[in-house]
Coordinates of C-alpha atoms in Angstrom, one line a residue:
M30 CA 132.4 101.3 84.3
N31 CA 128.6 101.6 84.7
L32 CA 127.1 99.2 87.1
T33 CA 124.5 97.0 85.4
F34 CA 120.9 96.9 86.6
E35 CA 121.6 93.4 87.8
Q36 CA 124.6 94.5 89.9
I37 CA 122.6 97.3 91.4
C38 CA 119.9 94.9 92.4
Q39 CA 122.4 92.6 93.9
A40 CA 123.8 95.4 96.0
T41 CA 120.4 96.9 97.0
F42 CA 119.2 96.3 100.6
G43 CA 116.0 97.2 102.3
A44 CA 113.9 97.0 99.2
S45 CA 111.0 94.7 98.4
K46 CA 110.9 95.6 94.7
I47 CA 113.3 97.2 92.2
T48 CA 112.2 98.2 88.6
Q49 CA 113.9 100.0 85.7
E50 CA 112.3 102.1 83.0
N51 CA 114.0 104.4 80.6
G52 CA 117.2 104.1 82.5
I53 CA 115.6 105.2 85.8
I54 CA 115.8 102.7 88.7
Q55 CA 112.9 102.9 91.2
F56 CA 112.7 101.1 94.6
A57 CA 109.9 100.1 97.0
R58 CA 110.3 98.9 100.6
L59 CA 106.7 97.8 101.0
S60 CA 104.5 95.7 98.8
D61 CA 101.6 97.2 96.7
K62 CA 99.2 95.5 99.1
Q63 CA 100.8 97.1 102.2
I64 CA 100.9 100.5 100.6
E65 CA 97.2 100.2 99.7
A66 CA 96.4 99.1 103.3
F67 CA 98.0 102.3 104.6
R68 CA 96.2 104.4 102.0
Q69 CA 92.9 102.9 103.1
R70 CA 93.6 104.4 106.6
A71 CA 94.6 107.8 105.2
E72 CA 95.8 109.1 101.8
V73 CA 98.9 110.7 103.5
L74 CA 99.9 107.3 105.0
G75 CA 99.8 105.7 101.5
E76 CA 102.1 108.5 100.3
R77 CA 104.6 108.1 103.2
A78 CA 104.6 104.3 102.7
Q79 CA 106.0 104.9 99.2
A80 CA 109.1 106.6 100.6
T81 CA 112.4 104.7 100.1
T82 CA 113.2 104.7 103.9
G83 CA 116.1 102.5 104.8
I84 CA 116.9 101.4 101.2
R85 CA 120.6 101.5 100.4
V86 CA 122.9 100.4 97.5
E87 CA 125.9 99.0 99.4
F88 CA 129.0 97.6 98.0
D89 CA 132.8 97.3 98.4
T90 CA 135.1 98.7 95.7
N91 CA 138.7 99.9 95.1
S92 CA 137.5 102.6 92.7
N93 CA 139.1 106.0 93.0
T94 CA 135.9 107.7 92.0
L95 CA 132.1 107.3 92.3
F96 CA 129.5 108.9 90.0
V97 CA 125.8 108.7 90.9
Q98 CA 122.8 110.1 89.0
K99 CA 120.1 111.2 91.5
R100 CA 116.8 110.9 89.6
A101 CA 114.1 112.0 92.1
Q102 CA 113.4 114.7 94.5
G103 CA 114.5 114.3 98.1
R104 CA 117.7 113.9 100.0
L105 CA 120.3 111.4 98.8
E106 CA 123.4 110.6 101.0
I107 CA 126.6 108.8 100.2
L108 CA 128.6 107.2 103.1
V109 CA 132.2 106.0 102.8
D110 CA 133.1 103.3 105.3
G111 CA 130.1 104.3 107.4
L112 CA 131.0 108.0 107.4
P113 CA 128.5 110.5 105.9
T114 CA 130.5 112.1 103.1
L115 CA 128.1 113.7 100.6
L116 CA 124.6 115.0 101.1
C117 CA 122.5 116.2 98.2
E118 CA 119.2 118.0 99.0
S119 CA 118.5 119.4 95.6
P120 CA 114.8 119.3 94.7
K121 CA 115.7 118.3 91.2
D122 CA 117.8 115.6 89.4
E123 CA 121.5 115.8 90.1
N124 CA 124.7 114.2 88.8
L125 CA 127.0 113.6 91.8
F126 CA 130.8 113.0 91.6
L127 CA 132.8 111.9 94.6
P128 CA 136.6 111.2 94.6
L129 CA 137.4 108.3 96.9
P130 CA 140.5 107.6 99.0
E131 CA 143.0 105.0 97.7
G132 CA 142.2 101.4 98.6
E133 CA 139.1 99.4 99.1
H134 CA 136.1 101.0 100.7
H135 CA 132.5 100.3 101.8
I136 CA 130.2 102.5 99.8
T137 CA 126.6 103.2 100.9
I138 CA 124.2 105.2 98.7
L139 CA 121.3 105.9 101.0
L140 CA 118.0 106.8 99.3
P141 CA 115.7 109.4 100.9
C142 CA 113.6 108.5 104.0
H143 CA 110.6 110.6 103.3
T144 CA 110.1 110.6 99.5
P145 CA 110.4 108.0 96.8
G146 CA 114.1 107.9 95.6
A147 CA 115.3 106.8 92.2
L148 CA 118.7 106.4 90.6
G149 CA 120.1 106.5 87.1
V150 CA 123.7 105.6 86.2
V151 CA 126.1 104.4 89.0
R152 CA 129.7 104.5 87.7
L153 CA 133.0 103.3 89.0
D154 CA 136.5 103.4 87.5
E155 CA 137.1 101.0 84.6
N156 CA 138.3 97.7 86.0
A157 CA 137.5 98.6 89.5
S158 CA 136.4 95.9 91.9
F159 CA 132.8 95.5 92.9
R160 CA 131.3 93.3 95.5
P161 CA 127.9 93.7 97.2
H162 CA 128.4 94.3 100.9
T163 CA 127.7 91.4 103.4
F164 CA 126.2 91.9 106.8
Q165 CA 126.3 90.0 110.1
R166 CA 122.6 90.5 111.1
K167 CA 119.2 91.4 109.6
F168 CA 116.9 93.8 111.3
L169 CA 113.3 94.7 110.6
F170 CA 112.0 98.0 112.1
L171 CA 108.2 98.5 112.5
G172 CA 107.0 101.8 113.7
D173 CA 105.7 105.4 113.1
S174 CA 107.4 108.6 112.1
I175 CA 110.2 108.3 114.6
T176 CA 111.1 105.0 113.1
Q177 CA 110.9 106.5 109.6
G178 CA 113.4 109.1 110.7
A179 CA 111.2 112.2 111.1
S180 CA 113.2 115.4 112.0
A181 CA 116.6 113.9 111.2
H182 CA 118.1 116.4 108.8
H183 CA 120.5 113.7 107.7
D184 CA 118.7 110.5 107.0
S185 CA 121.9 108.6 107.9
L186 CA 121.6 109.9 111.5
S187 CA 118.1 108.5 112.3
F188 CA 118.2 106.1 115.2
T189 CA 117.4 103.1 112.9
N190 CA 120.3 103.8 110.6
R191 CA 122.7 104.4 113.5
V192 CA 121.7 101.2 115.3
A193 CA 121.9 99.1 112.1
R194 CA 125.4 100.4 111.3
F195 CA 126.7 99.8 114.8
F196 CA 125.6 96.2 114.7
H197 CA 126.7 95.8 111.1
A198 CA 123.1 94.7 110.2
D199 CA 121.2 94.8 107.0
Q200 CA 118.0 96.6 107.8
V201 CA 114.5 96.8 106.4
N202 CA 112.5 99.8 107.6
W203 CA 108.7 99.7 107.5
G204 CA 108.2 102.8 109.6
V205 CA 105.5 105.0 108.3
G206 CA 104.9 108.5 109.7
G207 CA 101.5 108.8 111.4
S208 CA 100.8 105.1 111.6
R209 CA 99.6 103.1 114.6
F210 CA 98.9 99.4 115.4
F211 CA 97.3 98.7 112.1
P212 CA 97.2 94.8 111.8
E213 CA 96.2 94.8 108.1
T214 CA 99.5 96.5 107.1
L215 CA 101.5 93.4 108.1
E216 CA 102.6 90.9 105.4
K217 CA 104.9 88.0 105.1
P218 CA 108.1 89.3 103.6
D219 CA 110.5 87.4 101.3
F220 CA 113.3 87.7 103.9
L221 CA 113.8 86.4 107.4
P222 CA 115.0 89.0 110.0
D223 CA 116.8 87.6 112.9
T224 CA 115.6 90.6 115.0
V225 CA 112.4 92.6 114.8
F226 CA 111.9 96.0 116.5
V227 CA 108.3 97.1 117.1
A228 CA 107.9 100.8 118.1
F229 CA 104.3 102.1 118.2
G230 CA 102.2 103.8 120.7
T231 CA 102.6 107.6 120.6
N232 CA 100.1 108.0 117.8
D233 CA 97.9 105.4 119.3
Y234 CA 97.7 107.6 122.4
A235 CA 96.9 110.6 120.4
V236 CA 94.4 109.3 117.9
W237 CA 92.3 106.2 118.9
D238 CA 88.8 107.0 120.2
S239 CA 89.1 104.7 123.2
M240 CA 91.5 102.6 125.2
Q241 CA 89.5 99.5 124.1
L242 CA 90.1 100.3 120.4
L243 CA 93.8 100.8 121.2
E244 CA 94.2 97.5 123.1
E245 CA 92.3 95.5 120.4
N246 CA 94.4 96.8 117.6
C247 CA 97.7 96.5 119.6
C248 CA 96.8 92.9 120.4
A249 CA 95.9 92.1 116.8
Y250 CA 99.1 93.7 115.5
L251 CA 101.3 91.8 117.9
D252 CA 99.4 88.6 117.0
G253 CA 100.4 89.3 113.4
V254 CA 104.0 89.8 114.3
K255 CA 104.1 86.6 116.2
A256 CA 102.6 84.6 113.3
L257 CA 104.8 86.2 110.7
F258 CA 108.1 86.0 112.6
P259 CA 108.0 82.9 114.9
D260 CA 111.8 82.4 114.6
S261 CA 112.8 86.0 115.1
K262 CA 113.7 87.8 118.3
V263 CA 111.1 90.5 118.8
Y264 CA 111.8 93.6 120.8
C265 CA 109.0 96.0 121.5
I266 CA 109.9 99.5 122.4
S267 CA 107.2 101.2 124.5
P268 CA 106.4 104.8 123.7
L269 CA 109.1 107.4 124.4
W270 CA 108.6 110.4 126.6
R271 CA 106.7 113.3 125.0
A272 CA 106.2 116.8 126.4
D273 CA 102.4 116.6 126.3
G274 CA 102.1 113.1 127.7
T275 CA 100.1 114.2 130.8
T276 CA 97.3 115.5 128.6
V277 CA 94.2 113.3 129.1
R278 CA 92.9 112.1 125.7
K279 CA 90.2 109.6 124.8
T280 CA 92.7 106.9 125.6
G281 CA 93.8 108.5 128.9
T282 CA 97.3 109.8 129.6
L283 CA 100.5 108.5 127.9
A284 CA 101.5 106.7 131.1
Q285 CA 98.2 104.8 131.0
V286 CA 98.6 104.0 127.4
R287 CA 102.2 102.8 128.0
E288 CA 100.9 100.5 130.8
R289 CA 98.4 98.8 128.6
I290 CA 100.8 98.4 125.7
I291 CA 103.5 96.9 128.0
A292 CA 100.9 94.4 129.3
Q293 CA 100.2 93.3 125.7
I294 CA 103.9 93.0 125.0
E295 CA 104.3 90.8 128.0
N296 CA 101.2 88.7 127.1
H297 CA 102.7 88.0 123.7
R298 CA 106.0 87.0 125.4
F299 CA 108.0 89.6 123.4
I300 CA 110.9 91.4 124.9
H301 CA 110.0 94.8 126.3
I302 CA 112.5 97.7 126.0
D303 CA 111.3 100.7 128.1
G304 CA 111.1 103.8 125.9
Y305 CA 111.1 106.0 128.9
Q306 CA 114.7 104.9 129.6
L307 CA 115.9 105.5 126.1
F308 CA 115.1 109.2 125.7
P309 CA 115.7 112.2 127.9
H310 CA 112.5 113.8 129.4
N311 CA 113.5 117.2 128.1
P312 CA 111.9 119.1 125.1
E313 CA 115.4 120.4 124.2
Y314 CA 115.9 117.1 122.4
L315 CA 112.7 117.3 120.4
D316 CA 112.6 119.0 117.0
D317 CA 109.0 120.3 117.5
G318 CA 109.3 120.7 121.2
F319 CA 106.8 118.0 122.1
L320 CA 107.2 114.8 120.1
H321 CA 109.8 114.2 117.3
P322 CA 113.5 113.8 118.3
N323 CA 115.9 116.2 116.7
E324 CA 119.3 114.8 115.6
L325 CA 120.8 115.2 119.1
G326 CA 117.7 113.4 120.4
M327 CA 118.1 110.6 117.7
S328 CA 121.7 110.2 118.7
L329 CA 120.8 109.7 122.4
Y330 CA 118.0 107.4 121.5
A331 CA 120.3 105.2 119.4
E332 CA 123.1 105.3 122.0
Q333 CA 120.7 104.2 124.8
L334 CA 119.1 101.5 122.6
I335 CA 122.5 100.1 121.6
R336 CA 123.7 100.1 125.3
T337 CA 120.5 98.3 126.4
L338 CA 120.8 95.7 123.7
I339 CA 124.4 95.0 124.6
Q340 CA 124.1 95.1 128.4
S341 CA 120.7 93.6 128.9
H342 CA 120.2 91.4 125.9
G343 CA 123.6 90.0 125.0
F344 CA 124.1 91.6 121.5

């Protein structure tokens, strides 16, 4: 049986908008206003904001087969009971068929993190059960390219996806590669996260023209987070170690930037998680040798963040 558009909408998580035209279903995680705000900062940021990062179709079924039409460029992954089972990296449309083990299973169709994903037909066996998956928590991730999943060859292995799966949390990912503390990109969503993670700073260190500009935008951004999510627990992850962090830029060194950001986090009474304690100070775990974690680095980042949340924050 083909899932209806309504059923796919019911089982889609991490999206702010879902549309269908000529049998192709398209998804957006950010509003048009947010995408335009990123575009005003830089055209490439607007493009990255249109990626379907973190958007999943998740449901439980006893079907013995799954058929999915991939209808856009970019990676598409299918997970069965949380285990990555099929990865399609074809640059063209593909029809994907996956036999499933007997019994009921939790299916995740993960759309691409770095390009706009789209689906056509999603088909199960005739008379198979179908139930949108339910979650115990709801996470919102705010951040830059590391939050968006840069350098994770398998999108399912980014730190955000790993952390959300571990805590059985629905997640919305607003990470945009290259972004900084841009207050105008915040907007009241139509969902209420119980937990918000804010992870900026490495681009702020590299790009702002002065420490004053960095501090002003950091303060304004955190003001916005406080106003939009007064009932959510907010965890701010200070910048991770990077191999060129001792370079003196217009904002100073990375250590000086971290110090000022941590002060802003504490002034806003958010919960600080020290990024220096979450990631090894070793370029071996960086895909580009200086900034972006590779999949091993992502694994360690996720593992340390999970441990910190459990041991220090009662998750």
